[in-house]
Structure formats: structure tokens, C-alpha cells
Short mmCIF file of C-alpha atoms and ligand atoms in Angstrom, two decimals:
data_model
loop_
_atom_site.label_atom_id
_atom_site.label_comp_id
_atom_site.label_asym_id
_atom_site.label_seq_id
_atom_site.Cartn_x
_atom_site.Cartn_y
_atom_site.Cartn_z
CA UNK A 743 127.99 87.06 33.88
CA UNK A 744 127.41 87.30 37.77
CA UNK A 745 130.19 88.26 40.05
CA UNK A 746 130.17 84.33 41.57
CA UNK A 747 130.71 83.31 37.62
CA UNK A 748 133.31 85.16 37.08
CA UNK A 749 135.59 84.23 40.10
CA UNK A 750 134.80 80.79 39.28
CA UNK A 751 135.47 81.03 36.00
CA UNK A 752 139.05 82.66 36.73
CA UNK A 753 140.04 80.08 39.51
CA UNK A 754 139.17 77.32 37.15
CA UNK A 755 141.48 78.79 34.58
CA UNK A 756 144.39 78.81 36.87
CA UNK A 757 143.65 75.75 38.48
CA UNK A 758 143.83 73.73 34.98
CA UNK A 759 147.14 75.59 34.70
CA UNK A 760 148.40 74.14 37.85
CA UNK A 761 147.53 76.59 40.47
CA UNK A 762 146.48 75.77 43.90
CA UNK A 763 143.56 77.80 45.17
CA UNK A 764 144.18 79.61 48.53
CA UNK A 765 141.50 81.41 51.01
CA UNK A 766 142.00 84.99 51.17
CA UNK A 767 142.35 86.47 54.49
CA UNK A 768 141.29 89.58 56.53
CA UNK A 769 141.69 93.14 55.54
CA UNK A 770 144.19 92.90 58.72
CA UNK A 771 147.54 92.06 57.52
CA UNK A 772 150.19 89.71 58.89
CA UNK A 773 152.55 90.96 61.73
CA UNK A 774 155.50 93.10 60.62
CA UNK A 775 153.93 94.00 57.61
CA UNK A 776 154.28 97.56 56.83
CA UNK A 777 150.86 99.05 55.76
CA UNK A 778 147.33 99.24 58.17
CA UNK A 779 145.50 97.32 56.06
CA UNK A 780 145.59 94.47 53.16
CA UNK A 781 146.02 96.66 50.42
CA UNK A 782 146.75 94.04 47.52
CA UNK A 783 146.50 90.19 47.21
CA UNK A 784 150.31 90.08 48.20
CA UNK A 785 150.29 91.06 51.56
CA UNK A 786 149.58 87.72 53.31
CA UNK A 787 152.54 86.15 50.74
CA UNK A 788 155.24 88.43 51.11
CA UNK A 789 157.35 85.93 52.67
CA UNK A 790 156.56 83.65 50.13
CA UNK A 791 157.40 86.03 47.16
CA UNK A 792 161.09 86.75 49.57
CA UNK A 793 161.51 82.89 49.29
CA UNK A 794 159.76 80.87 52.27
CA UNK A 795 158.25 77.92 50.64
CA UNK A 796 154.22 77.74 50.66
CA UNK A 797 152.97 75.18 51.60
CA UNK A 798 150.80 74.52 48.62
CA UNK A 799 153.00 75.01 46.28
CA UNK A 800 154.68 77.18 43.56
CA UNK A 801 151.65 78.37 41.66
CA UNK A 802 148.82 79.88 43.97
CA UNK A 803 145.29 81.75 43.07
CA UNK A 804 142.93 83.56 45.04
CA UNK A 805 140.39 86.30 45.97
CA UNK A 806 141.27 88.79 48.45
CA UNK A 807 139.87 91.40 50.02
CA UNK A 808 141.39 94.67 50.02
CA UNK A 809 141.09 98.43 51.17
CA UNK A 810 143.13 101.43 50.03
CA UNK A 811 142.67 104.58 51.94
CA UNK A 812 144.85 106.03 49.38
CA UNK A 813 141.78 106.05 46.68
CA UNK A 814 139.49 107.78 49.61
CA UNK A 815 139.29 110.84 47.39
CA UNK A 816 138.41 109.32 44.07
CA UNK A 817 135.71 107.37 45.56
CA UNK A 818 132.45 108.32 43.75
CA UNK A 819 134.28 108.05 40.71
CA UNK A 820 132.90 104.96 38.29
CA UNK A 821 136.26 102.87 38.91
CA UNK A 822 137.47 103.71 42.68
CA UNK A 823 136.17 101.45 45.86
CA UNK A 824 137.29 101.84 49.59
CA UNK A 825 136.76 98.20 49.88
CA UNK A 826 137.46 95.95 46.95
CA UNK A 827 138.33 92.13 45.78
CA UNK A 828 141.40 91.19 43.91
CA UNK A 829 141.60 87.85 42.00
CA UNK A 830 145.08 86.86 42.51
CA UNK A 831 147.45 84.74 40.79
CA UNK A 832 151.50 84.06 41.99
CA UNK A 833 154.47 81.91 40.75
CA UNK A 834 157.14 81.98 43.35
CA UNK A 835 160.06 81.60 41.12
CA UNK A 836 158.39 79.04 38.83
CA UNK A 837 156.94 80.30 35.64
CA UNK A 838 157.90 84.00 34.55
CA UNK A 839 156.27 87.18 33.75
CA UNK A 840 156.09 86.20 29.88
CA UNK A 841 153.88 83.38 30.63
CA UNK A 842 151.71 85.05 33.02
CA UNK A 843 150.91 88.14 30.90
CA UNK A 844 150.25 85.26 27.65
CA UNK A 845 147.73 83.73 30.28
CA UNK A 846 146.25 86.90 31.07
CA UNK A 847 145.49 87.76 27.32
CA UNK A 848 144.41 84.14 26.72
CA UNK A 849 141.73 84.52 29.71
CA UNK A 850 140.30 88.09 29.35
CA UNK A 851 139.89 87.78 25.10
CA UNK A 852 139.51 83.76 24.49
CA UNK A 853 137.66 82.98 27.90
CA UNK A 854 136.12 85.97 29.20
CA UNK A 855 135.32 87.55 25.52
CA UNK A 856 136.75 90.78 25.86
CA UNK A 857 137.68 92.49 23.10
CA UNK A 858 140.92 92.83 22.37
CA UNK A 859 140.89 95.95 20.17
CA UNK A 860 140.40 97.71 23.42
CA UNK A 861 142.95 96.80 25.39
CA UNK A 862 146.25 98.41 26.43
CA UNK A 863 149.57 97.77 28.01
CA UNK A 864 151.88 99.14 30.10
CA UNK A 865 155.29 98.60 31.45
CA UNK A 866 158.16 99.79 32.79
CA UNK A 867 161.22 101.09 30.81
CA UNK A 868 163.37 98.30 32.35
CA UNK A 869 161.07 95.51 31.37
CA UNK A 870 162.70 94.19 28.25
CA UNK A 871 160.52 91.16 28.54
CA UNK A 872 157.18 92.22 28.65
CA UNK A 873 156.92 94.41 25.33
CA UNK A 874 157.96 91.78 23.06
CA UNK A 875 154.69 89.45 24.12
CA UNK A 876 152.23 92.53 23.77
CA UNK A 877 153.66 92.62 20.53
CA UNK A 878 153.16 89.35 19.45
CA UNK A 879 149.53 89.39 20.91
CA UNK A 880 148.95 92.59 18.89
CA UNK A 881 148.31 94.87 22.05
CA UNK A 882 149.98 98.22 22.36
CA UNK A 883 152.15 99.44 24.99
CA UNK A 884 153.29 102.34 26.76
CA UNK A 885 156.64 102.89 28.70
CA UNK A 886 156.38 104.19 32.07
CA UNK A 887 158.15 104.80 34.67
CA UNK A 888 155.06 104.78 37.50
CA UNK A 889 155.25 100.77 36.39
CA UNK A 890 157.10 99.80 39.41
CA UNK A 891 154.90 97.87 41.94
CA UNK A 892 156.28 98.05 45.78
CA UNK A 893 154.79 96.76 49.17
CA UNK A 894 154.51 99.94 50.93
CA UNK A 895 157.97 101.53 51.73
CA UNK A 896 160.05 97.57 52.42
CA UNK A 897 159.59 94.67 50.86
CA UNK A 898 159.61 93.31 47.98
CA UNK A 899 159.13 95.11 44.36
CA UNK A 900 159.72 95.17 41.27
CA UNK A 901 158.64 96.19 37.01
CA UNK A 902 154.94 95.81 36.73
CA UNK A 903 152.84 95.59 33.74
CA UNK A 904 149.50 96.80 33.88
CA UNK A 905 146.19 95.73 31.27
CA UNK A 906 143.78 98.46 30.44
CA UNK A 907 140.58 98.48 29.11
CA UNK A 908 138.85 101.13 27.06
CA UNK A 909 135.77 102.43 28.17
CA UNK A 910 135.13 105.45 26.13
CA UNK A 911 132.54 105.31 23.35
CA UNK A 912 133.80 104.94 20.23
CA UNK A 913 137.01 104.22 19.03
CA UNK A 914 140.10 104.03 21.61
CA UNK A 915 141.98 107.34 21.90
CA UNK A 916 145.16 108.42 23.37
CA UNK A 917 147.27 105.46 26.03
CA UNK A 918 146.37 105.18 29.43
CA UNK A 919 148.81 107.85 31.01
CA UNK A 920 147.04 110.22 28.58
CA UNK A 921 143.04 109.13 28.35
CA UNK A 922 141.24 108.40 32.29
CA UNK A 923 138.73 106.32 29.74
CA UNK A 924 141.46 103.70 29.89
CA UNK A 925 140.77 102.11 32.93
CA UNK A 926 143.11 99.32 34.84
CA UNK A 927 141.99 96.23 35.21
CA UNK A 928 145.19 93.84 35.67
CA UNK A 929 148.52 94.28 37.23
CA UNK A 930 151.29 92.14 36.60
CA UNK A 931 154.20 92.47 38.91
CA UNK A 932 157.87 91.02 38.23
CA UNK A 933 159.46 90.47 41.54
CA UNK A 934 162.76 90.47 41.59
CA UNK A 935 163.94 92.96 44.55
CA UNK A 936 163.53 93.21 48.56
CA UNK A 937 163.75 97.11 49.60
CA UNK A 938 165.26 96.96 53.20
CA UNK A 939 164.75 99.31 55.69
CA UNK A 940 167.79 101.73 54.47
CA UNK A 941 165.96 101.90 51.10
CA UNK A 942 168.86 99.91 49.47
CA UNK A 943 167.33 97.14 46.93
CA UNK A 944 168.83 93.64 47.58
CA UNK A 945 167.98 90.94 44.50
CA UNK A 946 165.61 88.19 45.43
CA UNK A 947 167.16 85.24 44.96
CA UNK A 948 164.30 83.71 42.68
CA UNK A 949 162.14 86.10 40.95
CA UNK A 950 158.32 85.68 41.77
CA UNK A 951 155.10 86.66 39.84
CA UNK A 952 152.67 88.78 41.66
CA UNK A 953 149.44 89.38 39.68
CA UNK A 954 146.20 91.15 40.95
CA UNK A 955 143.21 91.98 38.63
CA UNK A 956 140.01 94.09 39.92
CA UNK A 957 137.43 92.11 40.49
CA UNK A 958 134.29 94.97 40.31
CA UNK A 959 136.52 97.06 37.39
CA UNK A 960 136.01 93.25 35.48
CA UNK A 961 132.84 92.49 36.06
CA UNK A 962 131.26 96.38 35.43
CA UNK A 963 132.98 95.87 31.75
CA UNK A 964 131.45 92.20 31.85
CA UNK A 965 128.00 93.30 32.52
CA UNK A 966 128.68 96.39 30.16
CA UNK A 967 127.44 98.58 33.54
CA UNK A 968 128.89 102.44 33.27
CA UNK A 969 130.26 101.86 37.08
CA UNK A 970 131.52 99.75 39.68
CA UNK A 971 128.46 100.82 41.38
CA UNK A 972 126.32 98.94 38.64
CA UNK A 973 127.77 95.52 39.19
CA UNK A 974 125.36 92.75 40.82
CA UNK A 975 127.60 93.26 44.12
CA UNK A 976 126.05 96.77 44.71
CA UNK A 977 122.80 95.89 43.57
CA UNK A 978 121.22 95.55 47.17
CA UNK A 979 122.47 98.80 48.25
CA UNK A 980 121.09 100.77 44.88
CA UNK A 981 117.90 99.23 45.72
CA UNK A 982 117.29 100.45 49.05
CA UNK A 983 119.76 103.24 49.82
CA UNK A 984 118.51 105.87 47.28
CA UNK A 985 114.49 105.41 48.57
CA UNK A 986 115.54 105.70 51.84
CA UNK A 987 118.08 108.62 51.86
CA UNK A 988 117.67 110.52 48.69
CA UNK A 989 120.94 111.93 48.05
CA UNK A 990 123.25 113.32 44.63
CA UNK A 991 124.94 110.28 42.96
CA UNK A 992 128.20 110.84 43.61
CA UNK A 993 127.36 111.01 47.45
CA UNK A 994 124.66 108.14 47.17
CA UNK A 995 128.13 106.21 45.95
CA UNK A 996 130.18 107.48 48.59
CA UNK A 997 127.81 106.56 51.52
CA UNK A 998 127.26 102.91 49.88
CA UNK A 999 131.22 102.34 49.40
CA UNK A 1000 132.16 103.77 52.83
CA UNK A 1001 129.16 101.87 54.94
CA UNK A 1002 130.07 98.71 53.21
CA UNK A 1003 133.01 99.46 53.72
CA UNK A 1004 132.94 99.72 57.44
CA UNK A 1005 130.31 96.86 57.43
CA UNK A 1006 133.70 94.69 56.08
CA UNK A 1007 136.36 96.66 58.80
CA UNK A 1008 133.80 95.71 61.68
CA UNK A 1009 133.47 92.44 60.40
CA UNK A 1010 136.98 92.36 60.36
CA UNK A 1011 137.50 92.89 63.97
CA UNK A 1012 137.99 96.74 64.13
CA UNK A 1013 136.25 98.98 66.06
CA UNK A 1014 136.17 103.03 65.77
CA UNK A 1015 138.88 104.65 67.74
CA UNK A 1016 141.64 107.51 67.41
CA UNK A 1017 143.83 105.84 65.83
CA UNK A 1018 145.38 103.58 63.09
CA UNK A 1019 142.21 100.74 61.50
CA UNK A 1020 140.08 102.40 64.09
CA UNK A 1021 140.37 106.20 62.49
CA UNK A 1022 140.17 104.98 59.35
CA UNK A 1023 136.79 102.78 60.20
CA UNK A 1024 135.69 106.25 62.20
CA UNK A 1025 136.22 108.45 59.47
CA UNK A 1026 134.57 106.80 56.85
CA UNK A 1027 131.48 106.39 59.43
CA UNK A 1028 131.90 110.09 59.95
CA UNK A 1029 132.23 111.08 56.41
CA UNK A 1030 129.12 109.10 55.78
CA UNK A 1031 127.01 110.33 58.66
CA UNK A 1032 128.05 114.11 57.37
CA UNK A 1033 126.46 113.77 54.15
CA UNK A 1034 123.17 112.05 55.48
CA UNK A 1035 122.99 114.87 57.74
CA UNK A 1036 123.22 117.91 55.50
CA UNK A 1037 120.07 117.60 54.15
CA UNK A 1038 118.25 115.53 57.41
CA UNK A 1039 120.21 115.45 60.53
CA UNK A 1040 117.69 113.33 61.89
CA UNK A 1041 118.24 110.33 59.58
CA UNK A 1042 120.10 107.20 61.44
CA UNK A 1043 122.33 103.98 60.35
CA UNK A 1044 119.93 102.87 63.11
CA UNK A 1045 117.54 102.92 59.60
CA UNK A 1046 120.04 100.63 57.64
CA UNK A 1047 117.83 98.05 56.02
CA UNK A 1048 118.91 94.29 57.47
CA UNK A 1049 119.38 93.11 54.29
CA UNK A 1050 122.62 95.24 53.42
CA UNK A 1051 124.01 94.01 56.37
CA UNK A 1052 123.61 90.21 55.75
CA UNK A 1053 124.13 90.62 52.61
CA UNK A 1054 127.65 92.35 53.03
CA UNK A 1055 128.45 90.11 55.88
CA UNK A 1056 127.95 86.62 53.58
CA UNK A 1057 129.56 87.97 50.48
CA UNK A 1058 132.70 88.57 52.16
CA UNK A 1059 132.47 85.32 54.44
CA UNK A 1060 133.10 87.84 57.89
CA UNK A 1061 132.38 85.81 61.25
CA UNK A 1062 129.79 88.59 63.05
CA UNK A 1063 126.36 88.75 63.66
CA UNK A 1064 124.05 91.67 61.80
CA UNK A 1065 123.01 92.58 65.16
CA UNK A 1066 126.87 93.11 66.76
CA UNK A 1067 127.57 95.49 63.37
CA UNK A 1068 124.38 97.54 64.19
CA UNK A 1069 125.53 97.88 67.94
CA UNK A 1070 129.07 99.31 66.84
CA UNK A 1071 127.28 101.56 64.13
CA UNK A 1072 124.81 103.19 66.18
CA UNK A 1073 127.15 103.72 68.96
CA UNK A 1074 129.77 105.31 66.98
CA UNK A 1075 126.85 107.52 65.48
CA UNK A 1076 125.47 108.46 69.11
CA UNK A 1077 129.23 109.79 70.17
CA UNK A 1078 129.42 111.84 66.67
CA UNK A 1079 126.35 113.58 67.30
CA UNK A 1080 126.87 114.00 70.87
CA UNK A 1081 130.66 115.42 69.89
CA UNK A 1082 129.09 117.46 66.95
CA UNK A 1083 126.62 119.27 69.59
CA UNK A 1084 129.30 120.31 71.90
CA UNK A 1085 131.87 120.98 69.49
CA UNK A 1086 128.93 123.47 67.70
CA UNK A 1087 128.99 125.45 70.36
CA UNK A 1088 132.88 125.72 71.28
CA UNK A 1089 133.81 126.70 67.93
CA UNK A 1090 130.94 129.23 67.54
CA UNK A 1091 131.82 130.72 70.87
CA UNK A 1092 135.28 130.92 69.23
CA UNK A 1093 134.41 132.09 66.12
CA UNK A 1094 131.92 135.20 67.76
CA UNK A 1095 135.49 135.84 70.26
CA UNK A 1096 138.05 136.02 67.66
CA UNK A 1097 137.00 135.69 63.88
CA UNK A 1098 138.31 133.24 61.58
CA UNK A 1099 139.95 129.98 63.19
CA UNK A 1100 144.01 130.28 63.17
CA UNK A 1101 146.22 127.23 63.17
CA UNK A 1102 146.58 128.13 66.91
CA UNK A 1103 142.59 127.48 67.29
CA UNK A 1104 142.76 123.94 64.99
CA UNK A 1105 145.87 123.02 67.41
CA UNK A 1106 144.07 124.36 71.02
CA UNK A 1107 140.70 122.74 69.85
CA UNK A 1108 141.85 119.56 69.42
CA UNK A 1109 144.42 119.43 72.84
CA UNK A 1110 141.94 121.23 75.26
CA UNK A 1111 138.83 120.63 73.97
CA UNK A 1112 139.12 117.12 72.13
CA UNK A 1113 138.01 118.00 68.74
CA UNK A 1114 140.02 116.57 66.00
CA UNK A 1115 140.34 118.85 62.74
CA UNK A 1116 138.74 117.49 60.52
CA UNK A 1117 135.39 117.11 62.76
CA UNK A 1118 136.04 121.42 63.42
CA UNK A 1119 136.05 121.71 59.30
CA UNK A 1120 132.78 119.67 59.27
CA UNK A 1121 131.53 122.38 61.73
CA UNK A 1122 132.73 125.24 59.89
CA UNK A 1123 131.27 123.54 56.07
CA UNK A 1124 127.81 122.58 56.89
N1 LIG B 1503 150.51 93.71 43.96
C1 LIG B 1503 150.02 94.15 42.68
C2 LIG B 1503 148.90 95.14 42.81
O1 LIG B 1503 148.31 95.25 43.85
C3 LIG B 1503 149.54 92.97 41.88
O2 LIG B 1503 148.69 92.22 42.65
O3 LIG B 1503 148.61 95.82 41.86
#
């Protein structure tokens, strides 16, 4: 099943279950909202989960970009993304977490053909409603108390119960706090608290439903791939990106996620800069330029086939031209290579004068001489 199949195939379910189908947004979330980017399906209807009516209705679905610099690290791994799609579904206090998680099982084992021997659930201690349904639908279920879903440090929040999948070979071992071969697909939120600014929980008056289910963790079990990176999404990018810059796996991965990634920021309306959506499009630029030029600093984005580019830029729907991506890629690449150059020789001036760099170095290196740390640790790795 192709990643177009799939979405369809989920909206459809929730649209003969009275949903409404809304257009995801931009990974730049709403005013007032608390985190840099869209992080999670919910952002764009928080005030609908806090009790503004939507205009559509009670029962929404969707597809939504996302990106979580909190994953950065993991990325390379088989299951982690900087930039990702979440099929969403929400019921602002209409039907309740019971009857999502019974639709959930119904569309990942009778629809999607999953099998259900290999899934898993988890919730959190308070939930006394969730365990009772896994029961009856013969999965099992952990207690946890990481189950509690919240929208960055305010807003609303709430018990969450997640689906996992097993991916080992084999028979299933162990639950998913105590086997990484479970792997989350689904996340089913019970709203049913605002956190205000003094971290006090007030109760919403009308619990909502908040679900969000990873759209490449789905589809790489769908097309029985061993990695997000084998879906049909990424197939462009495995074509050309190894032939062109041979690198190890996990960094071939890394340099995929984080240029498509910043393909999707750009398109976005971001550009690089020092700070907030701007450091976080310049470092995964940087981070990706770094491990091109370990082995080759003379290979360029400038060499990015066309094809990645339009292909990123009509997946995700993003108003730019290929050209106007290009122009903020190779300029951001020009200023790291001109900044590496210089900042070469400071710091090995520096390091001949007084040995090993001291905090005092880091802190005078980046206010006198404009180099930020993390570009000085490049320096000093490579
Ligand atoms: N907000 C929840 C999550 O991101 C469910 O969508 O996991």
C-alpha cells in the first residue's frame, strides 16, 4: 500500500464515522502557542480542544505536518524523523476515549490488516477506562506513568494511550517500556485538563479526544520495509543521494531527513538565522553540510538533484519555487564555509597559544569572534 493509499484509506474511515476532514497547516504554529514549531496534529486546535467551537464540527480528521527537534538525536534510527506527518483524528467533547481506541483497533486489524497478535497498549495508571477495552479486544497493556500527553509546558493535557507494534522477528517479547522492538505507532490522548501558566491544572469543561498516529512508522510496517527510510516517501532520495554522496547509512539517513527537512522549514517560510525556526533550519543545514564534508569538502547542496526538491515541495503542498529553496541553500552553505575558514584559523591560533579550549575560550569565541559552540566543536572533531 502506497503512502497516498493509506491516508486515503484512513480519512475515509473517519469520514464514514462522521468526521469532517480538515487541511493541515504549516510547521509554524498559531500565535500564543507555546512551542517553535507544530510538533503534533493538536497545535492548530488547541482552542478547540479548551472549548471554542470549530467550525466544522465536533468530529475532525487530518494530516499534519510536524517537526520535533526533541528526536534530533535519534534520527538515523529506523523509527525517528525530523520532519514527519501525523494522521489526526479529534472529538471535542463528543464521543470518548473508549470509542476512539475501539475505532483504532477496528482500522489498523479489520481495515488495514495488521496483525493483532503484535500489538500492544499502553496507558496511564489513572485511565480506568482505557484497560477494560484492550481487554475486551484481547490486546495487552502496560501501566505507565510517561502516558500523560501535554502541549508543551500550558495547555491542555491529559491520560494518553499509546498502540505499539512489534517489529522484532519472531515472537513478541517483553512490553514496550521494556523491548525498543515495540515501536509506537498511535497515540490516543484523553483531554480533560488546561495547565495554566502557574502549573496549576484547571478541568476542561468538556473532555476532548486528541489522537495522532505516525504516518511513515504505519506505512514502513505496511510495506513490511525495516525503516522509515524504506517507505515510498524516501524513495527519491535513496535513489539519488547514496550515488551521489557515498556516505555510512546512518549518516546517508541523517543528511536525507535533515535536507528534507529544511526543504519543508524553507518551504515553510523560514530562513537560517541565530535564532528560534531559523537556528533550528541552520543547524540541521550545518549538521548536514558537516558530514558531506568529512570525507569531500568540496561536495555542494548546489549538487542536489532537482527532483528531490520538487518532489519534497509537492508532497507536502509548500507554496515555493525549486529555484527560491536552492538560493537559500547555497547561500546558507557559502556563509558556513566562509565562517568555517576563518573560524579554522582563530581557534588553531588559540589552540597553538594556550592548549585545550576552556569554557572561558567557548564563551570569548563566540562574543568577540562570532563563533557559536557548536560550529568551534565541529572545528575541534573533524
Ligand atoms: N497529541 C498527541 C501526540 O502528539 C496525539 O496526537 O502524540
Amino acid at each position: 500500500m502506497q503512502t497516498d493509499q493509506m491516508v486515503r484509506t484512513f480519512v475515509d474511515f473517519y469520514l464514514a464515522r462522521g468526521h469532517r476532514e480538515i487541511t493541515g497547516t504549516t510547521l509554524i504554529p498559531p500565535p500564543g502557542d507555546p512551542v517553535l514549531f507544530t510538533t503534533s496534529g493538536m497545535h492548530p486546535l488547541t482552542a478547540n480542544i479548551e472549548g471554542e467551537p470549530h467550525p466544522l464540527g465536533r468530529r475532525l480528521v487530518d494530516v499534519q505536518r510536524c517537526l520535533r527537534t526533541t528526536d534530533l538525536d535519534e534520527v538515523g534510527d529506523d523509527t525517528h524523523l525530523t520532519t514527519f506527518e501525523m494522521l489526526g483524528t479529534w472529538s471535542f467533547g463528543d464521543y470518548d476515549g473508549p470509542q476512539s481506541l475501539r475505532w483504532g483497533h477496528e482500522l489498523l486489524v479489520g481495515r488495514l490488516g495488521l496483525d493483532p497478535g503484535r500489538l500492544h497498549a499502553t496507558v496511564h495508571p489513572t485511565d480506568l477506562l482505557a484497560p477494560p477495552v484492550w481487554d475486551e479486544l484481547g490486546v495487552p497493556v502496560e501501566r505507565t506513568d510517561e502516558n500523560w500527553w501535554s502541549n508543551g509546558p500550558t495547555g491542555p493535557c491529559g491520560p494518553d494511550s499509546e498502540i505499539f507494534y512489534w517489529t522484532g522477528d519472531g515472537p513478541p517479547t517483553g512490553t514496550p517500556t521494556t523491548d525498543t522492538r515495540w515501536v509506537e505507532i498511535w497515540n490516543h490522548v484523553t483531554m480533560l485538563y488546561r495547565r495554566g501558566d502557574d502549573g496549576s491544572l484547571t478541568p476542561l469543561d468538556q473532555p476532548s479526544v486528541d489522537t495522532g498516529l505516525g504516518l511513515e512508522r504505519l506505512v514502513t510496517i505496511l510495506q513490511g520495509g525495516s525503516s522509515v527510510y524504506d517507505t515510498d516517501g524516501f524513495a527519491p532520495w535513496r535513489r539519488h543521494v547514496p550515488p551521489l554522496w557515498p556516505l555510512r547509512e546512518t549518516d546517508t539517513r541523517v543528511v536525507c531527513d535533515h535536507l528534507r527537512s529544511a526543504i519543508v522549514v524553507i518551504g515553510d517560510g523560514v530562513t537560517p538565522s541565530n535564532t528560534g525556526r531559523g537556528y533550528v533550519l541552520r543547524r540541521l543545514l550545518r549538521r548536514s553540510l558537516t558530514l558531506l564534508w568529512r570525507d569531500d569538502p568540496a561536495r555542494t547542496l548546489g549538487d542536489l538533484p532537482p527532483e528531490l526538491l520538487t518532489h519534497t515541495i509537492t508532497h507536502f503542498g509548500l507554496p515555493i519555487s525549486p529555484s527560491s529553496v536552492r538560493e537559500v541553500l547555497l547561500a546558507e552553505e557559502k556563509r558556513f564555509r566562509t565562517l568555517l575558514t576563518r573560524g579554522r584559523q582563530i581557534v588553531s591560533r588559540r589552540l597553538h597559544r594556550t592548549g585545550p579550549l576552556t569554557e572561558a575560550d567557548f564563551r570569548d569565541l563566540h562574543d568577540t569572534h562570532g563563533l557559536p559552540r557548536d560550529l568551534v566543536e565541529t572545528l575541534l572533531n573533524h
